[in-house]
PDB file of C-alpha atoms in Angstrom:
ATOM      1  CA  UNK A   1      96.742  96.814 121.810  1.00 59.00           C
ATOM      2  CA  UNK A   2     100.333  97.283 123.386  1.00 70.00           C
ATOM      3  CA  UNK A   3     102.544  99.572 121.511  1.00 79.00           C
ATOM      4  CA  UNK A   4     105.216  97.827 119.535  1.00 83.00           C
ATOM      5  CA  UNK A   5     108.642  98.412 120.425  1.00 87.00           C
ATOM      6  CA  UNK A   6     111.089 100.441 118.137  1.00 88.00           C
ATOM      7  CA  UNK A   7     112.793  98.075 115.988  1.00 90.00           C
ATOM      8  CA  UNK A   8     116.313  99.550 117.163  1.00 89.00           C
ATOM      9  CA  UNK A   9     115.703  98.470 120.444  1.00 88.00           C
ATOM     10  CA  UNK A  10     114.201  95.023 119.752  1.00 86.00           C
ATOM     11  CA  UNK A  11     116.650  93.979 116.739  1.00 90.00           C
ATOM     12  CA  UNK A  12     120.339  92.928 116.994  1.00 89.00           C
ATOM     13  CA  UNK A  13     122.576  95.981 117.375  1.00 88.00           C
ATOM     14  CA  UNK A  14     123.355  97.782 114.336  1.00 86.00           C
ATOM     15  CA  UNK A  15     120.364  96.032 112.488  1.00 90.00           C
ATOM     16  CA  UNK A  16     118.292  99.244 112.985  1.00 91.00           C
ATOM     17  CA  UNK A  17     119.421 102.817 113.187  1.00 92.00           C
ATOM     18  CA  UNK A  18     117.237 106.055 114.105  1.00 91.00           C
ATOM     19  CA  UNK A  19     118.134 108.996 112.607  1.00 90.00           C
ATOM     20  CA  UNK A  20     117.724 112.501 113.878  1.00 88.00           C
ATOM     21  CA  UNK A  21     115.080 113.546 111.124  1.00 86.00           C
ATOM     22  CA  UNK A  22     112.977 110.350 112.410  1.00 86.00           C
ATOM     23  CA  UNK A  23     113.867 108.244 109.715  1.00 90.00           C
ATOM     24  CA  UNK A  24     114.835 104.392 110.506  1.00 92.00           C
ATOM     25  CA  UNK A  25     117.465 102.509 108.823  1.00 95.00           C
ATOM     26  CA  UNK A  26     117.271  98.803 108.690  1.00 96.00           C
ATOM     27  CA  UNK A  27     120.188  96.492 107.653  1.00 96.00           C
ATOM     28  CA  UNK A  28     119.057  93.766 105.781  1.00 96.00           C
ATOM     29  CA  UNK A  29     121.362  90.440 104.905  1.00 94.00           C
ATOM     30  CA  UNK A  30     120.788  89.549 101.355  1.00 94.00           C
ATOM     31  CA  UNK A  31     122.181  85.685 101.915  1.00 93.00           C
ATOM     32  CA  UNK A  32     118.815  86.011 104.021  1.00 94.00           C
ATOM     33  CA  UNK A  33     116.434  88.398 102.047  1.00 95.00           C
ATOM     34  CA  UNK A  34     116.984  88.419  98.256  1.00 94.00           C
ATOM     35  CA  UNK A  35     117.161  91.612  96.206  1.00 94.00           C
ATOM     36  CA  UNK A  36     113.702  90.692  94.819  1.00 93.00           C
ATOM     37  CA  UNK A  37     111.844  89.718  98.008  1.00 95.00           C
ATOM     38  CA  UNK A  38     113.040  93.263  99.265  1.00 96.00           C
ATOM     39  CA  UNK A  39     111.889  95.290  96.123  1.00 95.00           C
ATOM     40  CA  UNK A  40     108.487  93.480  96.479  1.00 94.00           C
ATOM     41  CA  UNK A  41     108.021  94.441  99.916  1.00 95.00           C
ATOM     42  CA  UNK A  42     109.390  98.243  99.370  1.00 94.00           C
ATOM     43  CA  UNK A  43     106.792  98.491  96.200  1.00 92.00           C
ATOM     44  CA  UNK A  44     104.101  97.977  98.949  1.00 90.00           C
ATOM     45  CA  UNK A  45     105.243 100.744 101.188  1.00 90.00           C
ATOM     46  CA  UNK A  46     106.089 103.598  99.024  1.00 91.00           C
ATOM     47  CA  UNK A  47     102.600 105.050  99.517  1.00 91.00           C
ATOM     48  CA  UNK A  48     103.092 105.336 103.102  1.00 92.00           C
ATOM     49  CA  UNK A  49     106.788 106.270 103.298  1.00 93.00           C
ATOM     50  CA  UNK A  50     109.782 107.629 101.643  1.00 94.00           C
ATOM     51  CA  UNK A  51     111.920 104.773 101.254  1.00 95.00           C
ATOM     52  CA  UNK A  52     115.574 104.888 100.091  1.00 96.00           C
ATOM     53  CA  UNK A  53     117.832 101.518  99.034  1.00 96.00           C
ATOM     54  CA  UNK A  54     121.462 101.313  99.112  1.00 96.00           C
ATOM     55  CA  UNK A  55     124.001  98.190  99.093  1.00 95.00           C
ATOM     56  CA  UNK A  56     126.725  97.844 102.064  1.00 92.00           C
ATOM     57  CA  UNK A  57     128.908  95.026 102.224  1.00 88.00           C
ATOM     58  CA  UNK A  58     126.489  92.313 101.634  1.00 88.00           C
ATOM     59  CA  UNK A  59     123.345  94.334 103.414  1.00 94.00           C
ATOM     60  CA  UNK A  60     121.047  96.304 101.818  1.00 96.00           C
ATOM     61  CA  UNK A  61     120.250  99.323 103.940  1.00 96.00           C
ATOM     62  CA  UNK A  62     116.315 100.188 103.618  1.00 96.00           C
ATOM     63  CA  UNK A  63     115.700 104.047 105.064  1.00 95.00           C
ATOM     64  CA  UNK A  64     112.170 104.394 106.126  1.00 93.00           C
ATOM     65  CA  UNK A  65     110.453 107.686 106.777  1.00 92.00           C
ATOM     66  CA  UNK A  66     106.491 107.818 107.156  1.00 92.00           C
ATOM     67  CA  UNK A  67     105.035 110.550 105.395  1.00 90.00           C
ATOM     68  CA  UNK A  68     102.954 111.317 108.472  1.00 82.00           C
ATOM     69  CA  UNK A  69     106.265 112.060 110.510  1.00 71.00           C
ATOM     70  CA  UNK A  70     104.923 109.973 113.380  1.00 73.00           C
ATOM     71  CA  UNK A  71     107.397 107.796 115.489  1.00 69.00           C
ATOM     72  CA  UNK A  72     104.905 105.097 116.310  1.00 77.00           C
ATOM     73  CA  UNK A  73     103.828 104.668 112.760  1.00 84.00           C
ATOM     74  CA  UNK A  74     107.444 104.411 111.428  1.00 85.00           C
ATOM     75  CA  UNK A  75     108.117 101.902 114.048  1.00 87.00           C
ATOM     76  CA  UNK A  76     104.730  99.796 112.938  1.00 89.00           C
ATOM     77  CA  UNK A  77     105.303 100.276 109.470  1.00 92.00           C
ATOM     78  CA  UNK A  78     109.058  99.100 110.176  1.00 93.00           C
ATOM     79  CA  UNK A  79     107.694  96.183 111.811  1.00 94.00           C
ATOM     80  CA  UNK A  80     105.119  95.111 109.092  1.00 94.00           C
ATOM     81  CA  UNK A  81     107.859  95.815 106.762  1.00 95.00           C
ATOM     82  CA  UNK A  82     110.022  93.027 108.199  1.00 95.00           C
ATOM     83  CA  UNK A  83     106.865  90.700 108.391  1.00 95.00           C
ATOM     84  CA  UNK A  84     106.314  91.226 104.751  1.00 95.00           C
ATOM     85  CA  UNK A  85     110.094  90.570 103.859  1.00 96.00           C
ATOM     86  CA  UNK A  86     109.681  86.837 105.267  1.00 96.00           C
ATOM     87  CA  UNK A  87     106.420  86.553 102.919  1.00 96.00           C
ATOM     88  CA  UNK A  88     108.058  87.760  99.938  1.00 96.00           C
ATOM     89  CA  UNK A  89     111.086  85.869 100.638  1.00 96.00           C
ATOM     90  CA  UNK A  90     109.081  82.712 100.953  1.00 96.00           C
ATOM     91  CA  UNK A  91     107.196  83.337  97.611  1.00 95.00           C
ATOM     92  CA  UNK A  92     110.583  83.806  95.846  1.00 93.00           C
ATOM     93  CA  UNK A  93     111.798  80.850  96.904  1.00 93.00           C
ATOM     94  CA  UNK A  94     108.839  78.342  96.287  1.00 94.00           C
ATOM     95  CA  UNK A  95     108.663  80.281  92.542  1.00 91.00           C
ATOM     96  CA  UNK A  96     112.590  79.432  92.322  1.00 90.00           C
ATOM     97  CA  UNK A  97     111.692  75.802  93.580  1.00 93.00           C
ATOM     98  CA  UNK A  98     109.077  75.019  91.276  1.00 92.00           C
ATOM     99  CA  UNK A  99     110.354  77.185  88.245  1.00 89.00           C
ATOM    100  CA  UNK A 100     111.234  73.741  86.468  1.00 87.00           C
ATOM    101  CA  UNK A 101     107.753  72.098  87.399  1.00 85.00           C
ATOM    102  CA  UNK A 102     105.766  75.391  86.142  1.00 87.00           C
ATOM    103  CA  UNK A 103     107.755  74.911  83.207  1.00 87.00           C
ATOM    104  CA  UNK A 104     107.601  71.815  82.411  1.00 84.00           C
ATOM    105  CA  UNK A 105     103.621  71.893  82.668  1.00 85.00           C
ATOM    106  CA  UNK A 106     103.183  74.805  80.151  1.00 86.00           C
ATOM    107  CA  UNK A 107     105.793  72.977  77.780  1.00 84.00           C
ATOM    108  CA  UNK A 108     103.412  69.872  77.883  1.00 82.00           C
ATOM    109  CA  UNK A 109     100.244  72.195  77.124  1.00 84.00           C
ATOM    110  CA  UNK A 110     101.747  73.802  74.287  1.00 84.00           C
ATOM    111  CA  UNK A 111     103.381  70.695  72.960  1.00 81.00           C
ATOM    112  CA  UNK A 112     102.005  68.494  69.980  1.00 78.00           C
ATOM    113  CA  UNK A 113     103.985  65.356  71.631  1.00 77.00           C
ATOM    114  CA  UNK A 114     104.116  64.110  75.048  1.00 79.00           C
ATOM    115  CA  UNK A 115     107.060  66.164  76.912  1.00 79.00           C
ATOM    116  CA  UNK A 116     106.107  64.223  80.194  1.00 79.00           C
ATOM    117  CA  UNK A 117     105.157  60.582  80.798  1.00 78.00           C
ATOM    118  CA  UNK A 118     102.297  59.438  82.555  1.00 76.00           C
ATOM    119  CA  UNK A 119     103.957  59.573  85.727  1.00 76.00           C
ATOM    120  CA  UNK A 120     105.543  63.250  85.493  1.00 74.00           C
ATOM    121  CA  UNK A 121     108.934  62.549  84.520  1.00 77.00           C
ATOM    122  CA  UNK A 122     110.610  64.409  81.503  1.00 78.00           C
ATOM    123  CA  UNK A 123     110.666  62.183  78.299  1.00 78.00           C
ATOM    124  CA  UNK A 124     114.376  62.008  76.992  1.00 74.00           C
ATOM    125  CA  UNK A 125     114.702  63.038  73.348  1.00 68.00           C
ATOM    126  CA  UNK A 126     116.541  59.892  72.510  1.00 67.00           C
ATOM    127  CA  UNK A 127     113.951  57.751  74.087  1.00 64.00           C
ATOM    128  CA  UNK A 128     110.612  58.801  72.569  1.00 62.00           C
ATOM    129  CA  UNK A 129     107.630  57.264  74.011  1.00 60.00           C
ATOM    130  CA  UNK A 130     106.312  53.864  72.220  1.00 67.00           C
ATOM    131  CA  UNK A 131     103.607  54.661  69.772  1.00 67.00           C
ATOM    132  CA  UNK A 132     100.855  51.988  69.939  1.00 68.00           C
ATOM    133  CA  UNK A 133     100.158  51.141  66.485  1.00 67.00           C
ATOM    134  CA  UNK A 134      97.044  49.320  66.787  1.00 68.00           C
ATOM    135  CA  UNK A 135      95.662  52.428  68.781  1.00 66.00           C
ATOM    136  CA  UNK A 136      96.247  54.451  66.123  1.00 60.00           C
ATOM    137  CA  UNK A 137      94.747  52.133  63.379  1.00 64.00           C
ATOM    138  CA  UNK A 138      91.680  51.378  65.556  1.00 62.00           C
ATOM    139  CA  UNK A 139      91.272  55.082  66.187  1.00 61.00           C
ATOM    140  CA  UNK A 140      91.749  56.137  62.880  1.00 61.00           C
ATOM    141  CA  UNK A 141      90.998  53.021  60.560  1.00 59.00           C
ATOM    142  CA  UNK A 142      92.803  52.901  57.282  1.00 60.00           C
ATOM    143  CA  UNK A 143      90.707  52.034  54.259  1.00 62.00           C
TER     144      UNK A 143
ATOM    145  CA  UNK B   1     122.732 111.065 115.566  1.00 59.00           C
ATOM    146  CA  UNK B   2     123.123 112.340 112.018  1.00 79.00           C
ATOM    147  CA  UNK B   3     120.334 112.845 109.357  1.00 81.00           C
ATOM    148  CA  UNK B   4     119.437 110.039 107.094  1.00 81.00           C
ATOM    149  CA  UNK B   5     120.247 109.756 103.256  1.00 82.00           C
ATOM    150  CA  UNK B   6     116.804 110.923 102.892  1.00 83.00           C
ATOM    151  CA  UNK B   7     117.339 114.203 104.249  1.00 80.00           C
ATOM    152  CA  UNK B   8     120.980 114.670 102.306  1.00 83.00           C
ATOM    153  CA  UNK B   9     121.478 116.979  99.626  1.00 84.00           C
ATOM    154  CA  UNK B  10     123.053 114.530  97.346  1.00 91.00           C
ATOM    155  CA  UNK B  11     121.741 110.985  97.194  1.00 93.00           C
ATOM    156  CA  UNK B  12     123.369 108.234  95.594  1.00 95.00           C
ATOM    157  CA  UNK B  13     121.432 105.447  93.509  1.00 96.00           C
ATOM    158  CA  UNK B  14     123.185 102.305  93.041  1.00 95.00           C
ATOM    159  CA  UNK B  15     122.224 101.003  89.659  1.00 95.00           C
ATOM    160  CA  UNK B  16     121.887  97.259  90.997  1.00 93.00           C
ATOM    161  CA  UNK B  17     118.717  98.739  93.016  1.00 95.00           C
ATOM    162  CA  UNK B  18     117.547 101.702  90.960  1.00 96.00           C
ATOM    163  CA  UNK B  19     117.517 101.284  87.135  1.00 95.00           C
ATOM    164  CA  UNK B  20     119.159 103.819  84.937  1.00 95.00           C
ATOM    165  CA  UNK B  21     116.487 104.341  82.640  1.00 95.00           C
ATOM    166  CA  UNK B  22     113.992 104.591  85.135  1.00 96.00           C
ATOM    167  CA  UNK B  23     116.110 107.395  86.539  1.00 96.00           C
ATOM    168  CA  UNK B  24     116.086 109.224  82.946  1.00 96.00           C
ATOM    169  CA  UNK B  25     112.200 108.457  82.952  1.00 96.00           C
ATOM    170  CA  UNK B  26     111.509 110.193  86.223  1.00 96.00           C
ATOM    171  CA  UNK B  27     114.116 113.297  85.578  1.00 96.00           C
ATOM    172  CA  UNK B  28     111.659 113.365  82.730  1.00 95.00           C
ATOM    173  CA  UNK B  29     108.517 112.958  84.475  1.00 95.00           C
ATOM    174  CA  UNK B  30     109.619 115.901  87.207  1.00 93.00           C
ATOM    175  CA  UNK B  31     111.097 118.380  84.743  1.00 91.00           C
ATOM    176  CA  UNK B  32     108.373 120.573  85.474  1.00 89.00           C
ATOM    177  CA  UNK B  33     108.772 120.583  89.149  1.00 86.00           C
ATOM    178  CA  UNK B  34     112.125 120.385  89.599  1.00 91.00           C
ATOM    179  CA  UNK B  35     115.784 120.597  88.288  1.00 92.00           C
ATOM    180  CA  UNK B  36     117.283 117.357  88.663  1.00 94.00           C
ATOM    181  CA  UNK B  37     121.151 117.118  88.407  1.00 94.00           C
ATOM    182  CA  UNK B  38     122.302 113.612  87.696  1.00 95.00           C
ATOM    183  CA  UNK B  39     126.121 112.745  88.139  1.00 95.00           C
ATOM    184  CA  UNK B  40     127.279 109.381  87.180  1.00 93.00           C
ATOM    185  CA  UNK B  41     129.813 107.347  89.006  1.00 92.00           C
ATOM    186  CA  UNK B  42     131.044 103.788  89.059  1.00 92.00           C
ATOM    187  CA  UNK B  43     127.804 101.668  89.773  1.00 93.00           C
ATOM    188  CA  UNK B  44     125.986 104.442  90.989  1.00 95.00           C
ATOM    189  CA  UNK B  45     124.382 108.177  89.977  1.00 95.00           C
ATOM    190  CA  UNK B  46     124.238 111.033  92.367  1.00 95.00           C
ATOM    191  CA  UNK B  47     121.461 112.868  92.272  1.00 94.00           C
ATOM    192  CA  UNK B  48     120.657 116.387  93.294  1.00 94.00           C
ATOM    193  CA  UNK B  49     116.923 117.622  93.452  1.00 93.00           C
ATOM    194  CA  UNK B  50     116.211 121.263  93.039  1.00 92.00           C
ATOM    195  CA  UNK B  51     112.454 122.053  93.227  1.00 90.00           C
ATOM    196  CA  UNK B  52     111.156 125.153  91.229  1.00 88.00           C
ATOM    197  CA  UNK B  53     110.482 128.434  92.766  1.00 86.00           C
ATOM    198  CA  UNK B  54     107.174 128.342  94.590  1.00 81.00           C
ATOM    199  CA  UNK B  55     107.547 124.375  95.751  1.00 78.00           C
ATOM    200  CA  UNK B  56     105.952 123.882  99.122  1.00 76.00           C
ATOM    201  CA  UNK B  57     109.085 121.596 100.535  1.00 84.00           C
ATOM    202  CA  UNK B  58     112.437 120.845  98.619  1.00 84.00           C
ATOM    203  CA  UNK B  59     112.875 118.133 101.064  1.00 87.00           C
ATOM    204  CA  UNK B  60     109.283 116.512 100.379  1.00 90.00           C
ATOM    205  CA  UNK B  61     109.825 116.875  96.320  1.00 92.00           C
ATOM    206  CA  UNK B  62     113.315 115.043  96.615  1.00 93.00           C
ATOM    207  CA  UNK B  63     111.843 112.179  98.581  1.00 93.00           C
ATOM    208  CA  UNK B  64     108.821 111.748  96.461  1.00 94.00           C
ATOM    209  CA  UNK B  65     111.251 111.917  93.227  1.00 95.00           C
ATOM    210  CA  UNK B  66     113.142 108.883  95.193  1.00 95.00           C
ATOM    211  CA  UNK B  67     110.149 107.064  95.720  1.00 96.00           C
ATOM    212  CA  UNK B  68     108.955 107.779  92.043  1.00 96.00           C
ATOM    213  CA  UNK B  69     112.269 106.369  90.582  1.00 97.00           C
ATOM    214  CA  UNK B  70     112.113 103.378  93.205  1.00 96.00           C
ATOM    215  CA  UNK B  71     108.437 102.538  91.954  1.00 96.00           C
ATOM    216  CA  UNK B  72     109.431 102.780  88.500  1.00 96.00           C
ATOM    217  CA  UNK B  73     112.683 100.503  88.817  1.00 96.00           C
ATOM    218  CA  UNK B  74     111.038  97.817  90.878  1.00 95.00           C
ATOM    219  CA  UNK B  75     108.203  97.517  88.222  1.00 94.00           C
ATOM    220  CA  UNK B  76     110.904  97.061  85.726  1.00 94.00           C
ATOM    221  CA  UNK B  77     112.666  94.508  87.891  1.00 92.00           C
ATOM    222  CA  UNK B  78     109.483  92.801  88.473  1.00 88.00           C
ATOM    223  CA  UNK B  79     108.488  92.537  84.682  1.00 89.00           C
ATOM    224  CA  UNK B  80     111.607  91.473  83.713  1.00 81.00           C
TER     225      UNK B  80
END
């Protein structure tokens, strides 16, 4: 497998900076990657490298230094980290987009009365669903 | 080229990323390995880790400490 290029050579200028001590600093724009996605991806890294995070004018700077101290390892970890960021950002976005539906399903599961109708629409509190009195009578006949 | 923040003596931990309670917990957990000095600023804490005599590599102790604070902070963030 061909060696991966160093991120500082392949990414736009300033997006990745290499330091004397072998560490690599990635600048991540928070309007693309949320703090939540960045933290999730960092958590996955801390067993293999040292990580430091710092905010900087609309960005979060992630400094990585591989514990093994091999530059190739830093490069491959940085690329894996960037891929994992995309993955985690997608998960965060889907979680946000589907939050209302998930809440409604859980609410319905624990509710005594219907909070959503049979077409999946939320029942307005002022318009309770019609009760079929005959069905109730049939199901539990009054003697 | 300069050295990275991971090699500096004093490291800034911003509170939007590093939880203050987690920093306190990490200081407590590391008290047998190192003396951690914390100076509180506006929205950040400046920390300096001085390992106890006999520690193999002071830089490694500091970096492991930073990872530990980050781990605790992320766990707290994801659980909230």
